[in-house]
Coordinates of C-alpha atoms in Angstrom, one line a residue:
M1 CA -21.8 7.3 -21.5
T2 CA -21.0 7.8 -17.8
E3 CA -17.7 7.2 -16.1
E4 CA -16.9 7.7 -12.5
S5 CA -13.7 9.6 -11.8
T6 CA -11.7 7.8 -9.1
T7 CA -8.6 8.9 -7.1
P8 CA -5.6 6.4 -7.4
A9 CA -5.8 4.3 -4.2
A10 CA -2.8 4.0 -2.1
P11 CA -0.7 0.9 -2.8
V12 CA -1.2 -1.9 -0.1
I13 CA 2.0 -2.9 1.5
Q14 CA 2.4 -6.7 0.9
K15 CA 5.4 -7.3 3.0
R16 CA 5.0 -4.8 5.8
W17 CA 6.7 -7.1 8.3
W18 CA 10.2 -6.3 6.8
L19 CA 9.9 -2.6 6.8
P20 CA 10.2 -0.2 9.8
S21 CA 7.0 0.8 11.3
A22 CA 7.6 4.5 10.5
V23 CA 8.3 3.8 6.8
A24 CA 5.4 1.2 6.6
D25 CA 3.0 3.8 8.1
E26 CA 4.0 6.3 5.6
L27 CA 3.8 4.0 2.6
D28 CA 0.4 2.6 3.8
P29 CA -1.6 5.5 5.1
G30 CA -4.8 3.5 5.0
A31 CA -3.6 0.9 7.6
S32 CA -6.2 0.3 10.3
R33 CA -3.5 0.0 13.0
R34 CA -0.7 2.6 13.2
S35 CA 2.6 2.8 15.1
R36 CA 2.6 -1.0 15.6
R37 CA 6.0 -2.8 15.6
T38 CA 6.7 -4.8 12.6
A39 CA 8.8 -8.1 12.7
R40 CA 11.8 -6.1 11.5
D41 CA 11.3 -3.5 14.5
W42 CA 11.3 -6.5 17.0
A43 CA 14.5 -7.8 15.6
V44 CA 16.1 -4.4 15.7
D45 CA 14.9 -3.7 19.1
F46 CA 16.3 -7.0 20.4
C47 CA 19.7 -6.3 18.8
A48 CA 19.7 -2.7 20.2
F49 CA 19.0 -4.0 23.6
A50 CA 21.7 -6.6 23.4
L51 CA 24.1 -4.1 22.2
A52 CA 23.3 -1.6 24.9
A53 CA 23.6 -4.4 27.6
L54 CA 26.9 -5.6 26.2
I55 CA 28.4 -2.1 26.1
G56 CA 26.9 -1.5 29.6
F57 CA 28.5 -4.7 30.9
G58 CA 31.9 -3.6 29.7
G59 CA 31.4 -0.2 31.3
N60 CA 30.2 -1.8 34.6
R61 CA 33.4 -3.9 34.8
S62 CA 35.4 -0.7 34.5
V63 CA 33.6 0.9 37.4
G64 CA 35.3 -1.6 39.8
H65 CA 38.7 -0.3 38.8
L66 CA 38.1 3.3 39.5
P67 CA 39.9 4.4 42.7
G68 CA 37.7 5.7 45.5
V69 CA 34.3 4.3 44.1
P70 CA 32.3 2.7 46.9
D71 CA 30.5 -0.5 46.2
T72 CA 27.0 1.1 46.9
W73 CA 27.7 3.5 43.9
A74 CA 28.6 0.5 41.8
V75 CA 25.4 -1.1 42.6
A76 CA 23.6 2.2 41.7
D77 CA 25.5 2.4 38.4
Q78 CA 24.2 -1.0 37.5
A79 CA 20.7 0.0 38.4
L80 CA 20.9 3.0 36.2
G81 CA 22.2 0.9 33.4
V82 CA 19.4 -1.4 33.6
L83 CA 16.8 1.3 33.7
S84 CA 18.4 2.9 30.7
C85 CA 18.3 -0.4 28.8
V86 CA 14.5 -0.8 29.7
A87 CA 13.8 2.7 28.6
L88 CA 14.9 1.8 24.9
W89 CA 11.4 0.2 24.7
W90 CA 10.1 3.8 24.1
R91 CA 12.9 5.1 22.0
R92 CA 10.8 5.5 18.9
R93 CA 7.9 7.3 20.7
W94 CA 10.1 9.8 22.8
P95 CA 13.6 10.0 21.2
V96 CA 14.2 13.6 22.2
A97 CA 13.0 13.3 25.8
L98 CA 15.0 10.1 26.4
A99 CA 18.1 11.4 24.7
V100 CA 18.2 14.6 26.9
A101 CA 17.4 12.6 30.0
M102 CA 20.5 10.4 29.2
I103 CA 22.9 13.4 29.1
P104 CA 23.2 13.8 32.9
I105 CA 22.8 10.1 33.4
G106 CA 25.6 9.2 31.2
L107 CA 27.9 11.8 32.9
V108 CA 27.8 9.8 36.2
S109 CA 27.1 6.3 35.0
N110 CA 29.3 4.0 33.0
T111 CA 26.8 1.2 32.5
C112 CA 24.3 3.4 30.6
G113 CA 26.8 4.1 27.8
G114 CA 25.4 1.5 25.5
A115 CA 21.7 2.9 26.0
L116 CA 23.2 6.4 25.2
V117 CA 24.6 5.2 22.0
V118 CA 21.4 3.7 20.8
L119 CA 19.4 6.6 21.8
L120 CA 21.6 9.0 19.9
F121 CA 21.3 6.7 16.8
T122 CA 17.5 6.8 17.2
L123 CA 17.3 10.5 17.6
A124 CA 19.4 11.1 14.4
V125 CA 16.9 8.6 12.6
H126 CA 13.6 9.9 13.7
R127 CA 14.1 13.6 14.3
P128 CA 15.3 16.5 12.2
F129 CA 19.0 17.7 12.4
R130 CA 18.4 20.5 14.8
Y131 CA 17.6 18.2 17.6
V132 CA 20.5 15.9 16.9
A133 CA 22.8 18.8 16.7
W134 CA 21.8 20.0 20.1
V135 CA 22.0 16.8 21.9
A136 CA 25.3 15.7 20.1
G137 CA 26.8 19.0 20.8
I138 CA 26.1 18.9 24.4
Q139 CA 27.6 15.4 24.6
L140 CA 30.8 16.5 22.8
A141 CA 31.1 19.4 25.1
L142 CA 30.7 17.2 28.1
T143 CA 33.1 14.4 26.9
P144 CA 36.3 16.2 28.3
L145 CA 34.6 16.5 31.6
Y146 CA 33.4 12.9 31.7
D147 CA 37.0 11.5 30.9
W148 CA 38.4 13.9 33.5
L149 CA 36.0 12.7 36.2
R150 CA 36.4 9.0 35.2
P151 CA 39.7 8.5 33.3
D152 CA 40.3 5.3 31.3
P153 CA 43.4 3.6 32.6
T154 CA 44.1 1.9 29.3
M155 CA 44.6 5.2 27.4
S156 CA 45.7 8.7 27.8
Y157 CA 43.3 11.6 28.4
G158 CA 43.5 13.2 24.9
A159 CA 43.1 9.7 23.2
S160 CA 40.1 9.0 25.3
V161 CA 38.4 12.2 24.4
A162 CA 39.3 11.9 20.8
F163 CA 37.9 8.3 20.6
A164 CA 34.7 9.2 22.3
S165 CA 34.2 12.2 19.9
V166 CA 34.7 10.1 16.9
V167 CA 32.2 7.5 18.2
I168 CA 29.5 10.2 18.9
L169 CA 30.2 11.8 15.4
S170 CA 30.0 8.4 13.7
I171 CA 26.8 7.4 15.4
V172 CA 25.3 10.7 14.2
G173 CA 26.3 10.3 10.7
W174 CA 25.1 6.8 10.7
G175 CA 21.7 7.7 11.8
M176 CA 21.4 10.7 9.4
F177 CA 22.4 8.5 6.5
T178 CA 19.6 6.1 7.5
R179 CA 17.1 9.0 7.8
S180 CA 18.1 10.3 4.4
K181 CA 17.6 6.9 2.9
R182 CA 14.0 6.6 4.3
Q183 CA 13.2 10.1 3.2
L184 CA 14.4 9.2 -0.3
V185 CA 12.0 6.2 -0.3
L186 CA 9.1 8.4 0.8
S187 CA 10.0 11.0 -1.7
L188 CA 9.9 8.5 -4.6
R189 CA 6.6 7.2 -3.4
D190 CA 5.2 10.8 -3.4
R191 CA 6.6 11.4 -6.9
A192 CA 5.0 8.0 -8.1
R193 CA 1.7 8.8 -6.6
S194 CA 1.8 12.4 -8.2
A195 CA 2.8 10.9 -11.7
E196 CA -0.1 8.4 -11.4
T197 CA -2.5 11.2 -10.5
E198 CA -1.1 13.4 -13.3
A199 CA -1.6 10.6 -15.8
Q200 CA -5.0 10.0 -14.8
L201 CA -5.9 13.6 -15.1
R202 CA -4.4 13.8 -18.5
A203 CA -6.4 10.7 -19.5
E204 CA -9.5 12.3 -18.1
Q205 CA -8.7 15.5 -19.9
A206 CA -8.2 13.7 -23.2
Q207 CA -11.4 11.9 -22.8
R208 CA -13.2 15.2 -22.1
L209 CA -11.7 16.9 -25.2
A210 CA -12.7 13.9 -27.3
R211 CA -16.2 14.0 -26.0
E212 CA -16.4 17.8 -26.6
A213 CA -15.1 17.2 -30.1
I214 CA -17.7 14.6 -30.8
A215 CA -20.5 16.9 -29.2
R216 CA -19.5 19.6 -31.5
E217 CA -19.4 17.4 -34.5
M218 CA -22.9 16.1 -33.5
H219 CA -24.3 19.5 -33.2
D220 CA -22.8 20.8 -36.4
V221 CA -23.9 17.9 -38.5
L222 CA -27.3 16.9 -37.0
A223 CA -28.4 20.4 -36.3
H224 CA -28.0 21.1 -40.0
R225 CA -29.8 18.0 -41.2
L226 CA -32.6 18.1 -38.6
T227 CA -33.3 21.8 -39.5
L228 CA -33.8 20.8 -43.0
L229 CA -36.2 18.1 -41.9
S230 CA -38.0 20.6 -39.6
V231 CA -38.4 23.3 -42.6
H232 CA -39.8 21.0 -45.1
A233 CA -41.9 19.0 -42.7
G234 CA -43.5 22.3 -41.6
A235 CA -44.0 23.3 -45.2
V236 CA -45.8 20.0 -45.9
E237 CA -47.9 20.4 -42.7
F238 CA -49.0 24.0 -43.3
R239 CA -49.6 23.7 -47.1
P240 CA -51.3 20.4 -47.7
D241 CA -52.8 21.9 -50.9
A242 CA -49.5 22.6 -52.4
P243 CA -48.8 21.2 -56.0
Q244 CA -47.8 17.5 -56.1
A245 CA -44.3 18.3 -57.4
E246 CA -43.6 20.5 -54.5
I247 CA -44.8 18.0 -51.9
K248 CA -42.7 15.4 -53.9
R249 CA -39.6 17.6 -53.7
A250 CA -40.1 18.3 -50.1
A251 CA -40.5 14.5 -49.4
Q252 CA -37.2 13.8 -51.2
V253 CA -35.3 16.4 -49.2
I254 CA -36.9 15.1 -45.9
R255 CA -35.7 11.5 -47.0
A256 CA -32.3 12.5 -48.0
S257 CA -31.7 14.6 -44.9
A258 CA -32.9 11.8 -42.7
H259 CA -30.6 9.4 -44.5
E260 CA -27.6 11.6 -44.1
A261 CA -28.4 12.3 -40.4
L262 CA -28.7 8.6 -39.8
Q263 CA -25.3 7.9 -41.4
D264 CA -23.7 10.7 -39.5
L265 CA -25.3 9.4 -36.2
R266 CA -24.0 5.9 -37.0
E267 CA -20.5 7.1 -37.5
I268 CA -20.5 9.0 -34.3
I269 CA -21.9 6.0 -32.3
G270 CA -19.2 3.9 -33.9
V271 CA -16.5 6.3 -32.5
L272 CA -18.2 6.1 -29.0
R273 CA -18.1 2.4 -29.1
T274 CA -14.6 1.9 -30.3
G275 CA -13.2 4.9 -28.4
D276 CA -11.0 5.9 -31.3
A277 CA -11.7 9.3 -32.5
E278 CA -9.3 8.9 -35.4
E279 CA -11.0 5.8 -36.8
P280 CA -11.6 6.3 -40.6
G281 CA -15.1 6.6 -41.5
R282 CA -17.1 8.7 -44.0
P283 CA -14.9 11.3 -45.7
Q284 CA -14.7 14.5 -43.7
P285 CA -15.8 17.7 -45.4
T286 CA -13.3 20.0 -46.8
L287 CA -13.3 23.5 -48.4
A288 CA -14.2 22.0 -51.7
A289 CA -17.4 20.7 -50.2
L290 CA -18.9 24.2 -49.8
D291 CA -20.4 24.3 -53.2
G292 CA -22.3 21.1 -52.3
L293 CA -23.4 22.6 -49.0
V294 CA -24.7 25.7 -50.7
A295 CA -26.4 23.6 -53.3
E296 CA -28.1 21.6 -50.7
A297 CA -29.2 24.8 -48.9
R298 CA -30.6 26.1 -52.2
A299 CA -32.4 22.8 -52.8
A300 CA -34.1 23.3 -49.5
G301 CA -35.4 26.7 -50.6
M302 CA -32.9 29.1 -49.2
E303 CA -31.6 31.9 -51.4
V304 CA -27.8 31.7 -50.9
V305 CA -25.1 33.5 -52.8
L306 CA -21.6 32.2 -52.5
A307 CA -18.5 34.3 -53.3
H308 CA -15.4 31.9 -53.4
E309 CA -12.4 33.8 -53.8
V310 CA -9.7 31.6 -52.5
A311 CA -6.4 31.4 -54.3
E312 CA -5.1 27.8 -54.7
P313 CA -7.9 26.2 -52.6
E314 CA -6.4 22.9 -53.2
R315 CA -3.5 23.7 -50.8
V316 CA -5.9 24.3 -47.9
S317 CA -5.2 21.7 -45.2
A318 CA -7.9 19.3 -44.4
S319 CA -8.2 20.4 -40.7
M320 CA -8.7 24.2 -41.8
G321 CA -11.0 23.3 -44.6
R322 CA -13.1 21.1 -42.2
T323 CA -13.3 24.1 -39.8
A324 CA -14.3 26.5 -42.6
Y325 CA -17.0 24.1 -43.6
R326 CA -18.5 23.7 -40.3
I327 CA -18.6 27.4 -39.7
V328 CA -20.4 28.0 -42.9
Q329 CA -22.8 25.1 -42.2
E330 CA -23.5 26.4 -38.7
A331 CA -24.1 29.9 -40.1
L332 CA -26.5 28.6 -42.7
T333 CA -28.3 26.6 -40.1
N334 CA -28.8 29.7 -37.9
A335 CA -30.0 31.8 -40.7
R336 CA -32.5 29.2 -41.6
K337 CA -33.8 29.0 -38.0
H338 CA -33.6 32.8 -37.1
A339 CA -34.2 34.5 -40.6
P340 CA -36.3 32.1 -42.6
G341 CA -36.8 33.3 -46.1
A342 CA -34.0 35.9 -46.0
P343 CA -31.2 35.8 -48.6
V344 CA -27.8 34.7 -47.3
T345 CA -24.5 35.9 -48.6
V346 CA -21.5 33.6 -48.1
R347 CA -17.9 35.1 -48.8
V348 CA -14.8 33.0 -48.6
V349 CA -11.5 34.9 -49.4
G350 CA -7.8 34.4 -48.7
G351 CA -4.6 32.9 -49.8
L352 CA -1.4 31.2 -48.5
G353 CA 0.3 33.5 -46.0
S354 CA -2.6 36.0 -45.7
G355 CA -5.1 33.5 -44.0
L356 CA -8.6 32.6 -44.7
A357 CA -11.5 35.0 -44.0
L358 CA -15.2 33.9 -44.0
S359 CA -18.3 35.9 -43.6
V360 CA -21.9 34.8 -43.7
R361 CA -24.5 37.7 -43.6
N362 CA -28.2 37.8 -43.9
P363 CA -30.7 40.7 -43.6
A364 CA -33.5 41.0 -41.0
P365 CA -36.2 38.5 -41.4
V366 CA -39.6 39.7 -42.7
G367 CA -42.2 39.3 -39.9
P368 CA -42.0 37.7 -36.5
V369 CA -39.7 34.7 -35.9
P370 CA -40.6 32.1 -33.2
H371 CA -38.1 31.6 -30.5
V372 CA -35.8 28.6 -31.2
P373 CA -34.7 26.6 -27.9
G374 CA -30.9 26.2 -27.5
S375 CA -29.9 29.3 -29.4
G376 CA -26.4 30.4 -28.9
Q377 CA -25.0 26.9 -28.3
G378 CA -23.6 26.5 -31.9
L379 CA -21.8 29.8 -31.8
I380 CA -20.1 28.7 -28.6
G381 CA -18.8 25.5 -30.3
L382 CA -17.8 27.5 -33.4
K383 CA -15.6 29.8 -31.4
E384 CA -13.8 26.8 -29.8
R385 CA -13.3 25.4 -33.2
A386 CA -11.9 28.7 -34.5
L387 CA -9.5 29.0 -31.3
L388 CA -8.3 25.4 -31.7
A389 CA -7.4 26.2 -35.2
G390 CA -5.5 29.2 -34.2
G391 CA -8.1 31.6 -35.6
E392 CA -10.8 33.9 -34.1
L393 CA -14.6 34.1 -34.7
D394 CA -17.1 36.8 -33.9
G395 CA -20.6 37.8 -35.0
G396 CA -23.4 40.1 -34.2
P397 CA -26.1 42.4 -35.6
V398 CA -25.1 44.8 -38.5
P399 CA -26.4 48.3 -39.1
G400 CA -29.8 48.3 -40.9
G401 CA -30.9 45.0 -39.4
G402 CA -29.6 41.5 -40.0
F403 CA -26.7 39.4 -38.7
E404 CA -23.2 38.7 -39.8
L405 CA -20.8 36.0 -38.7
R406 CA -17.1 36.6 -39.3
A407 CA -14.2 34.2 -38.9
R408 CA -10.5 34.3 -39.7
L409 CA -8.2 31.3 -39.8
P410 CA -4.4 31.2 -40.2
W411 CA -3.0 29.8 -43.5

């Protein structure tokens, strides 16, 4: 079974037109064209231009009421107001530069007041607070000077300064609120993508763990069966003149082992097809099945001694019993492959509260033993089994020759 691991694709924005272009670009990073105005941007730009023109028109009318202002300066004020409104077209691209440039212009021009308001709001929306703080702070500091140079005839000096300060702070607060809402949307997007990625990783990890469990089960079961097949088929091949009874017994063992291997293989293939590792199938081996495992090994010609000294074995859990069974099964398979003909001693002791201890020991084989491919893979799987059960497993050569496998499982 092969399965391609794919990274979650970024969602495609279906209604990009009603989002601000800055938000739409962040939500749809795979878009072919970036920084293109959406329909919402066009509507907002039109309203911003109309608002700036309306405020500028009101400011231009007040220029005519200022004493000592020549007509040429009134015309220059209007020109500055028109240019400021035109500059709003680039307010999203260069908000800091335009806002800074409007500070000296706003000090000498009444008509550009509307453009100054729009640029300050844009700066608060599109840039961090430190830029807004500097520009707004400078404007607040220059407000008393502006009202002193161009006093409003309809209100007092203090009221005019206070009103202008409230307007500046309100615009900054509104822009920062809009920016915080956009950042919240983007952060929720990031959290959703992160959750989707984590969910996919968890699913892939669960699939990998299930496949590893199935691979261990296949190795533990089929290796035992196929080893029996190999031993008896080799005996029949090298001793064609053996008594008819021995040949018949070997053929029966080969037939029974092949049948059991096919049954186990069908069960594992069924799990792979359904994808449900917990689907009930053949009964799983438990600690009580050790006697049958040893009897099967003896029937195959092995000399096995079983010391079963477990208090209240019926209270052993199914998972721990299955782990103990697989450990002994793999140990007998390794002894049959690496020490053919050597006697094997299996010892299982323990009780509730003290844990379950297993040891499988065999002396050194008599004569040379051919190399067996894939040696060591079964022990790696057994160590993983023992660790998953909360226990430990180790093994190695013993003094005087031979090999011993030891495991301890919590109970």
